PDB file of C-alpha atoms in Angstrom:
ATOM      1  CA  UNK A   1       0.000   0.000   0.000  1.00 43.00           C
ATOM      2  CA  UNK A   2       3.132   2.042   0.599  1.00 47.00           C
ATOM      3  CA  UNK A   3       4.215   1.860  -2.620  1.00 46.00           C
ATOM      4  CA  UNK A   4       0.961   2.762  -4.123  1.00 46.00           C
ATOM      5  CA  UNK A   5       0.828   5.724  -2.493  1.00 46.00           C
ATOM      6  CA  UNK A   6       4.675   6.856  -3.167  1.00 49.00           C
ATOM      7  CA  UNK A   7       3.899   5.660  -6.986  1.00 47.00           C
ATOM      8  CA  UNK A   8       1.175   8.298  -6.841  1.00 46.00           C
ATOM      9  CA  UNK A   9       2.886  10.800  -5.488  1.00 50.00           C
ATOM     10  CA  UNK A  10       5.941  10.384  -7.926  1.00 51.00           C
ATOM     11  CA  UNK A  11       3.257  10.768 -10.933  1.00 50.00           C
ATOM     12  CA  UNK A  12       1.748  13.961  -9.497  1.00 55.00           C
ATOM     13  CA  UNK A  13       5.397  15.627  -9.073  1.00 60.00           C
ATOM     14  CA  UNK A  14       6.243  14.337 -12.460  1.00 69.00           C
ATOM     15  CA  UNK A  15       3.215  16.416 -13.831  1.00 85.00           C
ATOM     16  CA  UNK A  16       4.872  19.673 -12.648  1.00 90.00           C
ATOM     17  CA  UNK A  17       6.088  21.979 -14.669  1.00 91.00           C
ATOM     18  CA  UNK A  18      10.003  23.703 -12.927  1.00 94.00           C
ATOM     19  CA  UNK A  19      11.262  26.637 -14.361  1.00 94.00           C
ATOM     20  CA  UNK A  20      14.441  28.387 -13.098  1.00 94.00           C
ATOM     21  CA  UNK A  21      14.326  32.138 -12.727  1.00 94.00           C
ATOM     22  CA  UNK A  22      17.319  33.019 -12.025  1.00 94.00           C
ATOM     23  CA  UNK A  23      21.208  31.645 -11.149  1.00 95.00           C
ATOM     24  CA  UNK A  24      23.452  34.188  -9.207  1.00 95.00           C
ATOM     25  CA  UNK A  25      26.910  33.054  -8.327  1.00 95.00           C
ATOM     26  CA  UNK A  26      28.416  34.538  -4.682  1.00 93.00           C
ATOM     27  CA  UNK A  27      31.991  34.936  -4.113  1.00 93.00           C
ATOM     28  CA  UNK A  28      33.302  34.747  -0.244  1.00 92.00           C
ATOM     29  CA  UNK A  29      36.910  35.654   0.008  1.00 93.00           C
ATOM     30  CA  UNK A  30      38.814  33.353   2.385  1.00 92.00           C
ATOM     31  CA  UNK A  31      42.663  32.927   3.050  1.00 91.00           C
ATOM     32  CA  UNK A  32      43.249  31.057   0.231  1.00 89.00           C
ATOM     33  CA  UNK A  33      41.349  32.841  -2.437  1.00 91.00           C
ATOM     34  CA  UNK A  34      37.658  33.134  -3.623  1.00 92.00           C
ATOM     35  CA  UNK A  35      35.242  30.452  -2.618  1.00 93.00           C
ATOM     36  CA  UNK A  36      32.385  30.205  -5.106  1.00 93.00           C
ATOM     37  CA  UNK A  37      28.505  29.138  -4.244  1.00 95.00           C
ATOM     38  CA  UNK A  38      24.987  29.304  -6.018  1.00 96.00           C
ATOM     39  CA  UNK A  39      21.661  30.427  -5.520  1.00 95.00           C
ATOM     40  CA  UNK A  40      18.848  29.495  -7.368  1.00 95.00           C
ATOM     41  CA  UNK A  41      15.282  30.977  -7.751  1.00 95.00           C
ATOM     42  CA  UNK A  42      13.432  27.684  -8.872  1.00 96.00           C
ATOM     43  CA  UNK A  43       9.354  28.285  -9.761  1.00 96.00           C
ATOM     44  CA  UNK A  44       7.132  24.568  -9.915  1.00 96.00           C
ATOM     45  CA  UNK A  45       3.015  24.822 -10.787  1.00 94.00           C
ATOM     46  CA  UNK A  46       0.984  22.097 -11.967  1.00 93.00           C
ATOM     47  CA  UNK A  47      -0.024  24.233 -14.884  1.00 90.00           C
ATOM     48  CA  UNK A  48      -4.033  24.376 -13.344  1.00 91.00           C
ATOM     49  CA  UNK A  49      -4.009  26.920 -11.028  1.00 89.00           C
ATOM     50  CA  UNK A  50      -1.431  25.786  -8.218  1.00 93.00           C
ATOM     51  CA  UNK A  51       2.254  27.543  -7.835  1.00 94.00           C
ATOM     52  CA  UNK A  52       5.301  27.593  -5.561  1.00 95.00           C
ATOM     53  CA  UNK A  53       8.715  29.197  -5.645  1.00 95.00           C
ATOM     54  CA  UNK A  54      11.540  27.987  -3.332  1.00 95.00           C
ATOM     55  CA  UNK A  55      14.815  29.853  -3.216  1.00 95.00           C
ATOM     56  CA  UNK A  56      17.962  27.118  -3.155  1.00 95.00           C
ATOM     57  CA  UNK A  57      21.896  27.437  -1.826  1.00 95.00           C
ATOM     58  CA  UNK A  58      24.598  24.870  -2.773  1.00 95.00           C
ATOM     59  CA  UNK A  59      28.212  24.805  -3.947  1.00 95.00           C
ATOM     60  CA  UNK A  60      27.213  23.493  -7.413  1.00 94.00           C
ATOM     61  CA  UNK A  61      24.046  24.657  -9.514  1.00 94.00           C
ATOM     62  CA  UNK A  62      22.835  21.523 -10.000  1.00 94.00           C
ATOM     63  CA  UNK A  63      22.379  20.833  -6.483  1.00 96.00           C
ATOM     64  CA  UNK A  64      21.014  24.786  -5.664  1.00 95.00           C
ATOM     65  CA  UNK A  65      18.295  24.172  -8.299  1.00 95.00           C
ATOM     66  CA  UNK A  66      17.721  20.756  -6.707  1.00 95.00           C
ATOM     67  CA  UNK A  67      16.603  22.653  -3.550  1.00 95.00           C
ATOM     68  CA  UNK A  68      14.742  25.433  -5.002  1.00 95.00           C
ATOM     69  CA  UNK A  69      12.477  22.535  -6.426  1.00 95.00           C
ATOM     70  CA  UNK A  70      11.798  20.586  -3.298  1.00 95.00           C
ATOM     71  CA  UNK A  71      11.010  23.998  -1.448  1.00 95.00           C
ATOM     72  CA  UNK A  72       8.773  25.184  -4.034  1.00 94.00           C
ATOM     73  CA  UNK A  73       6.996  21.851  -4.071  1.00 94.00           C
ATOM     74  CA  UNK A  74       6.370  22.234   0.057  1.00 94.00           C
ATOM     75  CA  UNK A  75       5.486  25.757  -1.139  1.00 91.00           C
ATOM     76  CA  UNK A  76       2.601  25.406  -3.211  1.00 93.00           C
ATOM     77  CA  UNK A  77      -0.345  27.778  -3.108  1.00 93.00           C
ATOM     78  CA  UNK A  78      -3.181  27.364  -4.739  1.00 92.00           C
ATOM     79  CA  UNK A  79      -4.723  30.198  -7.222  1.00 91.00           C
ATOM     80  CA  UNK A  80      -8.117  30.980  -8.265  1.00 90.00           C
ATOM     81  CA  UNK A  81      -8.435  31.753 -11.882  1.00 89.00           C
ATOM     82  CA  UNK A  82     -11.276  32.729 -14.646  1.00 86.00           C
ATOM     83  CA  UNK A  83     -10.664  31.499 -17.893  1.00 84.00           C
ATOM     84  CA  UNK A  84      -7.487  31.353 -18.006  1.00 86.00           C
ATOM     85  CA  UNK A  85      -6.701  34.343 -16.826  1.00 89.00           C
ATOM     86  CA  UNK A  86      -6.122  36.123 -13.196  1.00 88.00           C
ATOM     87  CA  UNK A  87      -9.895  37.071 -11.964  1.00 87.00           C
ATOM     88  CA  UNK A  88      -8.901  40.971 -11.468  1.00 86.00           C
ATOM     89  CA  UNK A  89      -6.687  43.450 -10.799  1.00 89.00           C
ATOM     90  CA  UNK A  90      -4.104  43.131  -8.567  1.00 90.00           C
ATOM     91  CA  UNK A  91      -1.201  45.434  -6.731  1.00 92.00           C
ATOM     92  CA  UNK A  92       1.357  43.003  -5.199  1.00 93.00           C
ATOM     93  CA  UNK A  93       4.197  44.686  -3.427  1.00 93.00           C
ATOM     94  CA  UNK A  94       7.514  43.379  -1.254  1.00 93.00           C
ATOM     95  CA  UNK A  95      10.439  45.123  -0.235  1.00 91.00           C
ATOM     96  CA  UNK A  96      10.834  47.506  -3.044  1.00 92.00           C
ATOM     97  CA  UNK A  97       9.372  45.576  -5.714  1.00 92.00           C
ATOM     98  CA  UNK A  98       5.797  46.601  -7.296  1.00 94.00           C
ATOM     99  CA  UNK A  99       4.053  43.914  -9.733  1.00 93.00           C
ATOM    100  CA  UNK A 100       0.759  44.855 -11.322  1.00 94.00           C
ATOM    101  CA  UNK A 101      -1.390  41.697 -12.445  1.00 93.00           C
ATOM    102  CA  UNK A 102      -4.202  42.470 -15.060  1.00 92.00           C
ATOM    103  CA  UNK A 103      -7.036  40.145 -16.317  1.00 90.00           C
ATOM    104  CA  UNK A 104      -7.086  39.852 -20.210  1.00 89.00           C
ATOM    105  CA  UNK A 105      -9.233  38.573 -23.385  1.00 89.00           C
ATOM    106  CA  UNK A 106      -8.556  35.425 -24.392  1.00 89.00           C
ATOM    107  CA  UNK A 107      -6.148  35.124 -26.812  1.00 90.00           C
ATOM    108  CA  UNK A 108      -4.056  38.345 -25.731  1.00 90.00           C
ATOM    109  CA  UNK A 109      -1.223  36.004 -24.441  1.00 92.00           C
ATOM    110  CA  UNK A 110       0.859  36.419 -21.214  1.00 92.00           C
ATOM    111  CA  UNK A 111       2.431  39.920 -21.777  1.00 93.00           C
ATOM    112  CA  UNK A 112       4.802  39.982 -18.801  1.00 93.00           C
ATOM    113  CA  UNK A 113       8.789  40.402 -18.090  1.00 93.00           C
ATOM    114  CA  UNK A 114      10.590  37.159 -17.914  1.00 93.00           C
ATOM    115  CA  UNK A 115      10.602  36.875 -13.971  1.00 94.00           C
ATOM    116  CA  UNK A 116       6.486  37.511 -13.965  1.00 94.00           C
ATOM    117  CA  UNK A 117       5.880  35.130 -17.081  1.00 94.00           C
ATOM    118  CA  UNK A 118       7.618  31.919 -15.543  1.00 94.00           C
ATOM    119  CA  UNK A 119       5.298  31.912 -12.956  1.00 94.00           C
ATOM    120  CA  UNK A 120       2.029  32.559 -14.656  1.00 93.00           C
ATOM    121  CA  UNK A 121       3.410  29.606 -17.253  1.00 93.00           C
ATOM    122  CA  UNK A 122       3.588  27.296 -14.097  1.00 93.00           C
ATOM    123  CA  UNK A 123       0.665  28.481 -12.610  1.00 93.00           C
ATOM    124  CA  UNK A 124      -0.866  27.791 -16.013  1.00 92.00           C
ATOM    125  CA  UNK A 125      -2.257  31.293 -16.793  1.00 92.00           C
ATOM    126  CA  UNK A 126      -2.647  31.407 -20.600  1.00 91.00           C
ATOM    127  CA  UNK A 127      -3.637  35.118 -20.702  1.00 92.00           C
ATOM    128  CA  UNK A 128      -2.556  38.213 -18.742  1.00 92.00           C
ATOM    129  CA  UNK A 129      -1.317  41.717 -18.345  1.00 93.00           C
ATOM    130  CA  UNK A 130       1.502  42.572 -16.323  1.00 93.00           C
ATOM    131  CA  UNK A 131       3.938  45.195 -15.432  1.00 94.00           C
ATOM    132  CA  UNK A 132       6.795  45.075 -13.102  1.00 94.00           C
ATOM    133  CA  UNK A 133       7.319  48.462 -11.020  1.00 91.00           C
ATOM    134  CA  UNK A 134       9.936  50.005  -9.267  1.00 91.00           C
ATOM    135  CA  UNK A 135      12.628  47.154  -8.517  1.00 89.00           C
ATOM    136  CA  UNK A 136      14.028  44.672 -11.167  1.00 90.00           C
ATOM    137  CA  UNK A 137      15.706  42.490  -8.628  1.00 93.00           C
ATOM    138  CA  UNK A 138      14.512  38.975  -9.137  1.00 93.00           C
ATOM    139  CA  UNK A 139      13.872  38.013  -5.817  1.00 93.00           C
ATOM    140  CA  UNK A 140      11.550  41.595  -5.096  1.00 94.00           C
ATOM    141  CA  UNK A 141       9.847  40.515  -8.374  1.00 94.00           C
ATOM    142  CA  UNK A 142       8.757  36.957  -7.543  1.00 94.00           C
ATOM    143  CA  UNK A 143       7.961  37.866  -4.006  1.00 94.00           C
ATOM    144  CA  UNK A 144       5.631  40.619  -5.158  1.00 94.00           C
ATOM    145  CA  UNK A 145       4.162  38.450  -7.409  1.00 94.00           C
ATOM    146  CA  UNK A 146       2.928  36.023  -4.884  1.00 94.00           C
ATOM    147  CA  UNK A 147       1.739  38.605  -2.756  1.00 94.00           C
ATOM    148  CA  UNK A 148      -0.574  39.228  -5.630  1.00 93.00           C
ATOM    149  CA  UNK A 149      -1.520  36.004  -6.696  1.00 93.00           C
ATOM    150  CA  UNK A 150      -1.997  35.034  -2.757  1.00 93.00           C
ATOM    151  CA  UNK A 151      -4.269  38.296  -2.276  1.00 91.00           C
ATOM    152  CA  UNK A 152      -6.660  37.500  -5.686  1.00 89.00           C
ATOM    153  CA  UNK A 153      -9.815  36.507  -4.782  1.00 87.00           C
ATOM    154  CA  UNK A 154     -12.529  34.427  -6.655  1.00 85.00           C
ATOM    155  CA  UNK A 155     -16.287  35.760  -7.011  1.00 81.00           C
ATOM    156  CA  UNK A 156     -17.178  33.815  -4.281  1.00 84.00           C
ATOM    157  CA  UNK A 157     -14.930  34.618  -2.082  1.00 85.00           C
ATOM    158  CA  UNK A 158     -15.253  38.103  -2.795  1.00 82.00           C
ATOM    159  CA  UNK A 159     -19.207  37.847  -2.289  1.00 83.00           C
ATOM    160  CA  UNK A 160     -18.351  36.367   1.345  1.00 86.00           C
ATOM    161  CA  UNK A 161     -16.287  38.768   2.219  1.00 85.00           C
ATOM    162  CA  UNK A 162     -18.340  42.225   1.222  1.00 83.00           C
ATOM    163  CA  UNK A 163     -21.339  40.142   2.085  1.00 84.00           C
ATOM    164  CA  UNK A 164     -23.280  40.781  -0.693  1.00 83.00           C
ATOM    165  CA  UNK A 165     -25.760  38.683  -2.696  1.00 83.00           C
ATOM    166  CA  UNK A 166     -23.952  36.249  -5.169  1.00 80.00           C
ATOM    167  CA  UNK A 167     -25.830  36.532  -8.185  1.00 83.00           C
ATOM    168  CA  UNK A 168     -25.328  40.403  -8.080  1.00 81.00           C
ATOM    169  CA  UNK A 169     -21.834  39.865  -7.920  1.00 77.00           C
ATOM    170  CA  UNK A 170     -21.965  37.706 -10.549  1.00 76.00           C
ATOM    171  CA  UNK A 171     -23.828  40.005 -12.533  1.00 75.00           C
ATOM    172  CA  UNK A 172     -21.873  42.684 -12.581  1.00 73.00           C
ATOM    173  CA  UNK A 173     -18.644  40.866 -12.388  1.00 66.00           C
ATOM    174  CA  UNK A 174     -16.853  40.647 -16.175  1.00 58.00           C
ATOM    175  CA  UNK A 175     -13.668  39.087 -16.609  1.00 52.00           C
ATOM    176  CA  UNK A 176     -13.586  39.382 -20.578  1.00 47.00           C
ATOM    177  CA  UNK A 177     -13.139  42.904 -22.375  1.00 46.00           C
ATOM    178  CA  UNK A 178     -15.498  43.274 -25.177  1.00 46.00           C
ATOM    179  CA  UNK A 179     -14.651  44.865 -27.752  1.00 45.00           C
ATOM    180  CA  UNK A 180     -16.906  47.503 -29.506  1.00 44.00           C
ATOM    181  CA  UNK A 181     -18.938  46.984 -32.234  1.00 46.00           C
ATOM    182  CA  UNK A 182     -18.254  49.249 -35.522  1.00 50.00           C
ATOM    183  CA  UNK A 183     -20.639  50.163 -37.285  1.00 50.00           C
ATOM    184  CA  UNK A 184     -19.830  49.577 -41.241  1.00 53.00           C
ATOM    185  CA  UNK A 185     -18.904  53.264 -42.771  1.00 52.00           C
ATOM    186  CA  UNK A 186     -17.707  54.607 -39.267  1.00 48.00           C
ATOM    187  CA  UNK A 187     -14.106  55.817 -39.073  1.00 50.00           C
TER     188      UNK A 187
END
């Protein structure tokens, strides 16, 4: 039964999709000259609305990205989306780092930096709007983009929390931009 169980488990992590963000090689100066490590900003999502990142430290990349994976996987949050796409607006912030999500129309694709567009990839968002403010550093970046995805609410939740009828929510609630009809001869 054991082994049932750990076969399962090795087919759900085999479904994940593991990107790496970003390598950065530290130098610490010691008697004998420069000692070099890695870290490694690893990003793992099951494609259907689930994410983690896990930040990894070893003497040899391999090893660093190793441990970004396995703290990602123990990281995972789970993300409600519309469509496809992130269900609205969004301001996530940390440390100096600003990252704007957007909801888009279908088709649009996921116009985001490279930091912002791995995760949505492994999250499995297939069509967003983003914009990265204020700091570039990676780490700012993929921090303030989980603050965002963490704070996004679905329209249930959102309907719980002001309290207000569901179906009104609902109603009122559009995820898709239309866009306007011409009318043939207009300019």
């Amino acid at each position: 039964m054991a082994k049932m169980r750990k076969g399962r488990r090795d087919e759900e992590e085999s479904n994940l999709i593991e990107k790496v963000i970003y390598i950065n090689r530290v130098a610490k100066v010691v008697k004998g000259g420069r000692r070099f490590s890695f870290s490694a900003i690893v990003v793992v999502g099951t494609g259907q609305g689930s994410v983690g990142v896990g930040f990894g430290k070893a003497n040899e990349v391999p090893e660093a990205i190793r441990k970004g994976i396995e703290r990602a996987k123990k990281a995972m949050i789970d993300v409600p989306l519309v469509g496809g796409t992130v269900p609205h607006d969004i301001l996530g912030a940390f440390g100096a780092g600003r990252v704007l999500l957007k909801p888009a129309a279908p088709g649009t694709g996921v116009i985001a930096g490279p930091t912002v567009r791995a995760i949505m990839e492994a999250l499995g968002v297939t069509d967003t709007l983003s914009k990265s403010l204020r700091s570039s550093n990676p780490h700012n970046v993929v921090r303030a983009t989980f603050d965002a995805l963490r704070r996004l609410e679905s329209v249930e939740q959102y309907a719980v929390r002001t309290g207000q009828d569901l179906e009104r929510v609902r109603a009122n609630y559009t995820v898709h931009h239309e866009q306007p009809a011409h009318e043939p001869g207009a300019v």
